[in-house]
mmCIF file of N, CA and C in Angstrom:
data_model
loop_
_atom_site.group_PDB
_atom_site.id
_atom_site.type_symbol
_atom_site.label_atom_id
_atom_site.label_comp_id
_atom_site.label_asym_id
_atom_site.label_seq_id
_atom_site.Cartn_x
_atom_site.Cartn_y
_atom_site.Cartn_z
ATOM 1 N N THR A 1 -23.658 8.378 -28.621
ATOM 2 C CA THR A 1 -24.079 8.217 -29.999
ATOM 3 C C THR A 1 -24.943 9.408 -30.392
ATOM 4 N N CYS A 2 -24.693 9.906 -31.572
ATOM 5 C CA CYS A 2 -25.513 10.963 -32.158
ATOM 6 C C CYS A 2 -26.157 10.384 -33.408
ATOM 7 N N ASP A 3 -27.482 10.409 -33.467
ATOM 8 C CA ASP A 3 -28.215 9.821 -34.591
ATOM 9 C C ASP A 3 -29.098 10.901 -35.211
ATOM 10 N N THR A 4 -28.870 11.216 -36.491
ATOM 11 C CA THR A 4 -29.659 12.242 -37.175
ATOM 12 C C THR A 4 -30.729 11.633 -38.067
ATOM 13 N N GLY A 5 -30.898 10.327 -37.980
ATOM 14 C CA GLY A 5 -31.878 9.649 -38.829
ATOM 15 C C GLY A 5 -31.187 8.859 -39.910
ATOM 16 N N ASP A 6 -30.446 9.548 -40.789
ATOM 17 C CA ASP A 6 -29.733 8.838 -41.856
ATOM 18 C C ASP A 6 -28.231 8.743 -41.595
ATOM 19 N N GLN A 7 -27.752 9.402 -40.543
ATOM 20 C CA GLN A 7 -26.335 9.315 -40.179
ATOM 21 C C GLN A 7 -26.220 9.087 -38.673
ATOM 22 N N GLN A 8 -25.128 8.417 -38.315
ATOM 23 C CA GLN A 8 -24.904 8.120 -36.896
ATOM 24 C C GLN A 8 -23.407 8.224 -36.599
ATOM 25 N N SER A 9 -23.087 8.782 -35.445
ATOM 26 C CA SER A 9 -21.698 8.889 -35.003
ATOM 27 C C SER A 9 -21.626 8.403 -33.553
ATOM 28 N N THR A 10 -20.579 7.630 -33.234
ATOM 29 C CA THR A 10 -20.427 7.062 -31.900
ATOM 30 C C THR A 10 -19.023 7.354 -31.376
ATOM 31 N N ALA A 11 -18.939 7.639 -30.087
ATOM 32 C CA ALA A 11 -17.650 7.861 -29.426
ATOM 33 C C ALA A 11 -17.699 7.170 -28.061
ATOM 34 N N ALA A 12 -16.537 7.016 -27.452
ATOM 35 C CA ALA A 12 -16.453 6.358 -26.148
ATOM 36 C C ALA A 12 -15.655 7.222 -25.177
ATOM 37 N N VAL A 13 -15.921 7.042 -23.902
ATOM 38 C CA VAL A 13 -15.176 7.724 -22.846
ATOM 39 C C VAL A 13 -14.286 6.691 -22.159
ATOM 40 N N HIS A 14 -13.004 7.002 -22.039
ATOM 41 C CA HIS A 14 -12.051 6.125 -21.360
ATOM 42 C C HIS A 14 -11.442 6.910 -20.206
ATOM 43 N N LEU A 15 -11.366 6.268 -19.047
ATOM 44 C CA LEU A 15 -10.816 6.927 -17.862
ATOM 45 C C LEU A 15 -9.590 6.182 -17.368
ATOM 46 N N LYS A 16 -8.615 6.946 -16.903
ATOM 47 C CA LYS A 16 -7.451 6.377 -16.240
ATOM 48 C C LYS A 16 -7.509 6.804 -14.784
ATOM 49 N N GLU A 17 -7.210 5.865 -13.891
ATOM 50 C CA GLU A 17 -7.179 6.197 -12.479
ATOM 51 C C GLU A 17 -5.945 7.052 -12.203
ATOM 52 N N PRO A 18 -6.122 8.238 -11.584
ATOM 53 C CA PRO A 18 -4.948 9.043 -11.273
ATOM 54 C C PRO A 18 -4.072 8.329 -10.245
ATOM 55 N N ALA A 19 -2.794 8.516 -10.363
ATOM 56 C CA ALA A 19 -1.855 7.866 -9.445
ATOM 57 C C ALA A 19 -1.996 8.446 -8.042
ATOM 58 N N ALA A 20 -1.895 7.577 -7.064
ATOM 59 C CA ALA A 20 -1.903 8.008 -5.668
ATOM 60 C C ALA A 20 -0.470 8.335 -5.249
ATOM 61 N N ALA A 21 -0.329 9.351 -4.431
ATOM 62 C CA ALA A 21 0.981 9.719 -3.893
ATOM 63 C C ALA A 21 0.996 9.385 -2.400
ATOM 64 N N ILE A 22 2.179 9.172 -1.866
ATOM 65 C CA ILE A 22 2.335 8.915 -0.435
ATOM 66 C C ILE A 22 2.446 10.267 0.268
ATOM 67 N N VAL A 23 1.480 10.570 1.146
ATOM 68 C CA VAL A 23 1.488 11.869 1.832
ATOM 69 C C VAL A 23 2.005 11.773 3.271
ATOM 70 N N GLU A 24 1.922 10.604 3.881
ATOM 71 C CA GLU A 24 2.559 10.376 5.186
ATOM 72 C C GLU A 24 3.414 9.142 5.045
ATOM 73 N N ARG A 25 4.712 9.351 5.165
ATOM 74 C CA ARG A 25 5.686 8.295 4.900
ATOM 75 C C ARG A 25 5.865 7.386 6.119
ATOM 76 N N LEU A 26 6.481 6.237 5.879
ATOM 77 C CA LEU A 26 6.773 5.295 6.956
ATOM 78 C C LEU A 26 7.762 5.905 7.939
ATOM 79 N N LYS A 27 7.633 5.520 9.192
ATOM 80 C CA LYS A 27 8.568 5.952 10.239
ATOM 81 C C LYS A 27 9.265 4.720 10.808
ATOM 82 N N ASP A 28 10.531 4.907 11.219
ATOM 83 C CA ASP A 28 11.277 3.816 11.844
ATOM 84 C C ASP A 28 10.550 3.347 13.101
ATOM 85 N N VAL A 29 10.648 2.051 13.366
ATOM 86 C CA VAL A 29 10.016 1.458 14.549
ATOM 87 C C VAL A 29 11.092 0.739 15.353
ATOM 88 N N MET A 30 11.111 1.003 16.659
ATOM 89 C CA MET A 30 11.981 0.271 17.556
ATOM 90 C C MET A 30 11.085 -0.409 18.577
ATOM 91 N N THR A 31 11.270 -1.710 18.767
ATOM 92 C CA THR A 31 10.425 -2.462 19.685
ATOM 93 C C THR A 31 11.244 -3.583 20.314
ATOM 94 N N TYR A 32 10.605 -4.358 21.160
ATOM 95 C CA TYR A 32 11.269 -5.470 21.824
ATOM 96 C C TYR A 32 10.999 -6.771 21.088
ATOM 97 N N GLU A 33 11.950 -7.698 21.167
ATOM 98 C CA GLU A 33 11.766 -9.013 20.580
ATOM 99 C C GLU A 33 10.524 -9.652 21.211
ATOM 100 N N GLY A 34 9.673 -10.213 20.362
ATOM 101 C CA GLY A 34 8.437 -10.836 20.812
ATOM 102 C C GLY A 34 7.235 -9.909 20.766
ATOM 103 N N ALA A 35 7.470 -8.614 20.597
ATOM 104 C CA ALA A 35 6.378 -7.646 20.489
ATOM 105 C C ALA A 35 5.993 -7.475 19.013
ATOM 106 N N ASP A 36 4.921 -6.727 18.764
ATOM 107 C CA ASP A 36 4.497 -6.427 17.397
ATOM 108 C C ASP A 36 5.142 -5.122 16.937
ATOM 109 N N ALA A 37 5.413 -5.027 15.650
ATOM 110 C CA ALA A 37 5.909 -3.792 15.047
ATOM 111 C C ALA A 37 4.864 -3.324 14.044
ATOM 112 N N VAL A 38 4.437 -2.060 14.160
ATOM 113 C CA VAL A 38 3.378 -1.517 13.315
ATOM 114 C C VAL A 38 3.954 -0.408 12.439
ATOM 115 N N PHE A 39 3.724 -0.530 11.127
ATOM 116 C CA PHE A 39 4.153 0.469 10.151
ATOM 117 C C PHE A 39 2.910 1.001 9.459
ATOM 118 N N GLU A 40 2.843 2.330 9.267
ATOM 119 C CA GLU A 40 1.688 2.947 8.620
ATOM 120 C C GLU A 40 2.136 4.019 7.641
ATOM 121 N N CYS A 41 1.378 4.153 6.564
ATOM 122 C CA CYS A 41 1.554 5.297 5.686
ATOM 123 C C CYS A 41 0.193 5.656 5.104
ATOM 124 N N ARG A 42 0.079 6.904 4.658
ATOM 125 C CA ARG A 42 -1.191 7.400 4.129
ATOM 126 C C ARG A 42 -0.987 7.876 2.701
ATOM 127 N N LEU A 43 -1.950 7.526 1.859
ATOM 128 C CA LEU A 43 -1.919 7.929 0.455
ATOM 129 C C LEU A 43 -2.773 9.169 0.246
ATOM 130 N N SER A 44 -2.585 9.824 -0.877
ATOM 131 C CA SER A 44 -3.332 11.040 -1.203
ATOM 132 C C SER A 44 -4.781 10.734 -1.555
ATOM 133 N N ARG A 45 -5.058 9.498 -1.915
ATOM 134 C CA ARG A 45 -6.425 9.119 -2.285
ATOM 135 C C ARG A 45 -6.586 7.622 -2.124
ATOM 136 N N GLU A 46 -7.838 7.195 -1.994
ATOM 137 C CA GLU A 46 -8.097 5.765 -2.020
ATOM 138 C C GLU A 46 -7.794 5.292 -3.440
ATOM 139 N N THR A 47 -7.251 4.110 -3.539
ATOM 140 C CA THR A 47 -6.822 3.650 -4.856
ATOM 141 C C THR A 47 -7.075 2.160 -5.027
ATOM 142 N N ALA A 48 -7.328 1.774 -6.270
ATOM 143 C CA ALA A 48 -7.455 0.353 -6.596
ATOM 144 C C ALA A 48 -6.120 -0.194 -7.092
ATOM 145 N N GLN A 49 -5.122 0.684 -7.222
ATOM 146 C CA GLN A 49 -3.797 0.237 -7.657
ATOM 147 C C GLN A 49 -3.223 -0.735 -6.645
ATOM 148 N N ASP A 50 -2.406 -1.632 -7.125
ATOM 149 C CA ASP A 50 -1.775 -2.591 -6.228
ATOM 150 C C ASP A 50 -0.733 -1.897 -5.356
ATOM 151 N N ALA A 51 -0.918 -2.017 -4.067
ATOM 152 C CA ALA A 51 0.065 -1.540 -3.098
ATOM 153 C C ALA A 51 0.752 -2.777 -2.534
ATOM 154 N N GLN A 52 2.043 -2.680 -2.260
ATOM 155 C CA GLN A 52 2.791 -3.857 -1.805
ATOM 156 C C GLN A 52 3.753 -3.476 -0.701
ATOM 157 N N TRP A 53 3.829 -4.332 0.322
ATOM 158 C CA TRP A 53 4.781 -4.200 1.423
ATOM 159 C C TRP A 53 5.935 -5.164 1.190
ATOM 160 N N PHE A 54 7.153 -4.758 1.632
ATOM 161 C CA PHE A 54 8.347 -5.580 1.474
ATOM 162 C C PHE A 54 9.156 -5.566 2.772
ATOM 163 N N LEU A 55 9.768 -6.694 3.093
ATOM 164 C CA LEU A 55 10.802 -6.780 4.123
ATOM 165 C C LEU A 55 12.069 -7.074 3.358
ATOM 166 N N GLY A 56 12.961 -6.087 3.284
ATOM 167 C CA GLY A 56 14.098 -6.198 2.369
ATOM 168 C C GLY A 56 13.544 -6.219 0.952
ATOM 169 N N ASP A 57 13.897 -7.253 0.187
ATOM 170 C CA ASP A 57 13.374 -7.401 -1.172
ATOM 171 C C ASP A 57 12.246 -8.418 -1.249
ATOM 172 N N VAL A 58 11.819 -8.947 -0.107
ATOM 173 C CA VAL A 58 10.810 -10.005 -0.072
ATOM 174 C C VAL A 58 9.411 -9.392 0.059
ATOM 175 N N PRO A 59 8.520 -9.634 -0.917
ATOM 176 C CA PRO A 59 7.151 -9.126 -0.797
ATOM 177 C C PRO A 59 6.422 -9.819 0.348
ATOM 178 N N LEU A 60 5.628 -9.064 1.086
ATOM 179 C CA LEU A 60 4.894 -9.606 2.233
ATOM 180 C C LEU A 60 3.417 -9.768 1.894
ATOM 181 N N GLN A 61 2.805 -10.772 2.498
ATOM 182 C CA GLN A 61 1.373 -11.017 2.364
ATOM 183 C C GLN A 61 0.802 -11.201 3.758
ATOM 184 N N SER A 62 -0.507 -11.002 3.883
ATOM 185 C CA SER A 62 -1.153 -11.259 5.169
ATOM 186 C C SER A 62 -1.123 -12.749 5.473
ATOM 187 N N ASN A 63 -0.671 -13.079 6.674
ATOM 188 C CA ASN A 63 -0.666 -14.461 7.145
ATOM 189 C C ASN A 63 -0.613 -14.420 8.665
ATOM 190 N N GLU A 64 -0.266 -15.520 9.315
ATOM 191 C CA GLU A 64 -0.259 -15.538 10.779
ATOM 192 C C GLU A 64 0.826 -14.642 11.384
ATOM 193 N N MET A 65 1.853 -14.284 10.603
ATOM 194 C CA MET A 65 2.941 -13.440 11.117
ATOM 195 C C MET A 65 2.859 -11.986 10.655
ATOM 196 N N ASN A 66 2.161 -11.724 9.561
ATOM 197 C CA ASN A 66 2.057 -10.372 8.999
ATOM 198 C C ASN A 66 0.584 -10.040 8.774
ATOM 199 N N GLU A 67 0.161 -8.882 9.233
ATOM 200 C CA GLU A 67 -1.204 -8.436 8.957
ATOM 201 C C GLU A 67 -1.141 -7.150 8.145
ATOM 202 N N ILE A 68 -1.763 -7.172 6.978
ATOM 203 C CA ILE A 68 -1.802 -6.008 6.103
ATOM 204 C C ILE A 68 -3.234 -5.477 6.119
ATOM 205 N N ARG A 69 -3.372 -4.192 6.414
ATOM 206 C CA ARG A 69 -4.694 -3.559 6.490
ATOM 207 C C ARG A 69 -4.759 -2.348 5.568
ATOM 208 N N VAL A 70 -5.951 -2.110 5.040
ATOM 209 C CA VAL A 70 -6.226 -0.895 4.277
ATOM 210 C C VAL A 70 -7.533 -0.327 4.805
ATOM 211 N N GLN A 71 -7.481 0.912 5.286
ATOM 212 C CA GLN A 71 -8.670 1.609 5.757
ATOM 213 C C GLN A 71 -8.689 2.981 5.103
ATOM 214 N N GLY A 72 -9.440 3.085 4.019
ATOM 215 C CA GLY A 72 -9.482 4.344 3.261
ATOM 216 C C GLY A 72 -8.130 4.617 2.641
ATOM 217 N N THR A 73 -7.520 5.735 3.050
ATOM 218 C CA THR A 73 -6.207 6.099 2.490
ATOM 219 C C THR A 73 -5.054 5.583 3.348
ATOM 220 N N TRP A 74 -5.371 4.976 4.513
ATOM 221 C CA TRP A 74 -4.340 4.459 5.410
ATOM 222 C C TRP A 74 -4.004 3.013 5.080
ATOM 223 N N HIS A 75 -2.708 2.728 4.953
ATOM 224 C CA HIS A 75 -2.207 1.369 4.724
ATOM 225 C C HIS A 75 -1.303 1.025 5.899
ATOM 226 N N SER A 76 -1.511 -0.147 6.483
ATOM 227 C CA SER A 76 -0.683 -0.523 7.633
ATOM 228 C C SER A 76 -0.207 -1.964 7.517
ATOM 229 N N LEU A 77 0.935 -2.201 8.128
ATOM 230 C CA LEU A 77 1.554 -3.523 8.210
ATOM 231 C C LEU A 77 1.865 -3.780 9.669
ATOM 232 N N ILE A 78 1.415 -4.931 10.182
ATOM 233 C CA ILE A 78 1.735 -5.334 11.544
ATOM 234 C C ILE A 78 2.567 -6.604 11.458
ATOM 235 N N LEU A 79 3.802 -6.526 11.920
ATOM 236 C CA LEU A 79 4.665 -7.708 12.010
ATOM 237 C C LEU A 79 4.460 -8.276 13.409
ATOM 238 N N ARG A 80 3.929 -9.467 13.496
ATOM 239 C CA ARG A 80 3.587 -10.084 14.782
ATOM 240 C C ARG A 80 4.811 -10.741 15.415
ATOM 241 N N LYS A 81 4.977 -10.545 16.706
ATOM 242 C CA LYS A 81 6.010 -11.207 17.505
ATOM 243 C C LYS A 81 7.369 -11.215 16.790
ATOM 244 N N VAL A 82 7.905 -10.024 16.561
ATOM 245 C CA VAL A 82 9.143 -9.887 15.801
ATOM 246 C C VAL A 82 10.321 -10.576 16.503
ATOM 247 N N THR A 83 11.260 -11.032 15.679
ATOM 248 C CA THR A 83 12.504 -11.629 16.158
ATOM 249 C C THR A 83 13.658 -10.840 15.562
ATOM 250 N N LEU A 84 14.869 -11.161 15.964
ATOM 251 C CA LEU A 84 16.042 -10.466 15.424
ATOM 252 C C LEU A 84 16.143 -10.646 13.913
ATOM 253 N N GLU A 85 15.630 -11.761 13.381
ATOM 254 C CA GLU A 85 15.670 -12.003 11.937
ATOM 255 C C GLU A 85 14.766 -11.029 11.167
ATOM 256 N N ASP A 86 13.826 -10.383 11.861
ATOM 257 C CA ASP A 86 12.920 -9.429 11.208
ATOM 258 C C ASP A 86 13.538 -8.042 11.065
ATOM 259 N N CYS A 87 14.708 -7.802 11.676
ATOM 260 C CA CYS A 87 15.363 -6.507 11.556
ATOM 261 C C CYS A 87 15.726 -6.262 10.098
ATOM 262 N N GLY A 88 15.514 -5.039 9.660
ATOM 263 C CA GLY A 88 15.866 -4.687 8.292
ATOM 264 C C GLY A 88 14.941 -3.609 7.774
ATOM 265 N N SER A 89 14.999 -3.417 6.486
ATOM 266 C CA SER A 89 14.240 -2.362 5.842
ATOM 267 C C SER A 89 12.838 -2.843 5.471
ATOM 268 N N ILE A 90 11.839 -2.066 5.885
ATOM 269 C CA ILE A 90 10.452 -2.282 5.470
ATOM 270 C C ILE A 90 10.150 -1.209 4.440
ATOM 271 N N SER A 91 9.544 -1.603 3.336
ATOM 272 C CA SER A 91 9.160 -0.604 2.343
ATOM 273 C C SER A 91 7.737 -0.845 1.872
ATOM 274 N N PHE A 92 7.133 0.233 1.417
ATOM 275 C CA PHE A 92 5.771 0.233 0.899
ATOM 276 C C PHE A 92 5.824 0.867 -0.476
ATOM 277 N N ARG A 93 5.215 0.230 -1.451
ATOM 278 C CA ARG A 93 5.226 0.763 -2.820
ATOM 279 C C ARG A 93 3.811 0.780 -3.385
ATOM 280 N N VAL A 94 3.503 1.874 -4.050
ATOM 281 C CA VAL A 94 2.242 1.991 -4.790
ATOM 282 C C VAL A 94 2.560 2.766 -6.061
ATOM 283 N N GLY A 95 2.243 2.180 -7.195
ATOM 284 C CA GLY A 95 2.590 2.808 -8.463
ATOM 285 C C GLY A 95 4.092 3.038 -8.533
ATOM 286 N N GLN A 96 4.488 4.269 -8.823
ATOM 287 C CA GLN A 96 5.914 4.611 -8.902
ATOM 288 C C GLN A 96 6.429 5.231 -7.614
ATOM 289 N N HIS A 97 5.622 5.244 -6.571
ATOM 290 C CA HIS A 97 5.995 5.869 -5.307
ATOM 291 C C HIS A 97 6.378 4.802 -4.291
ATOM 292 N N SER A 98 7.318 5.129 -3.415
ATOM 293 C CA SER A 98 7.707 4.204 -2.361
ATOM 294 C C SER A 98 8.165 4.973 -1.124
ATOM 295 N N SER A 99 8.102 4.265 0.014
ATOM 296 C CA SER A 99 8.580 4.806 1.280
ATOM 297 C C SER A 99 9.226 3.662 2.018
ATOM 298 N N ALA A 100 10.283 3.931 2.791
ATOM 299 C CA ALA A 100 10.989 2.878 3.519
ATOM 300 C C ALA A 100 11.314 3.357 4.926
ATOM 301 N N ALA A 101 11.421 2.370 5.846
ATOM 302 C CA ALA A 101 11.802 2.670 7.231
ATOM 303 C C ALA A 101 12.573 1.471 7.751
#
């Protein structure tokens, strides 16, 4: 606000969060049935944007079979005690960027 006594003008600052890019993409994982499978990718910056993991087209959430972690710019998915039914494409999406393995 600028106030000259008899006149006043006000403006506002609006910020948009810059989009994060994927700088280290997912890598294929081969493991044994009953073991854990770990997928990791790294973003260009820490972000508050929604990041989402998928098995095929099914969105994944943290539960007793899937652990989703975020540590700074690193995002990881741990599939616990995988079975043959878990074989398929894993993908990670943030904003308009995605990576699959």
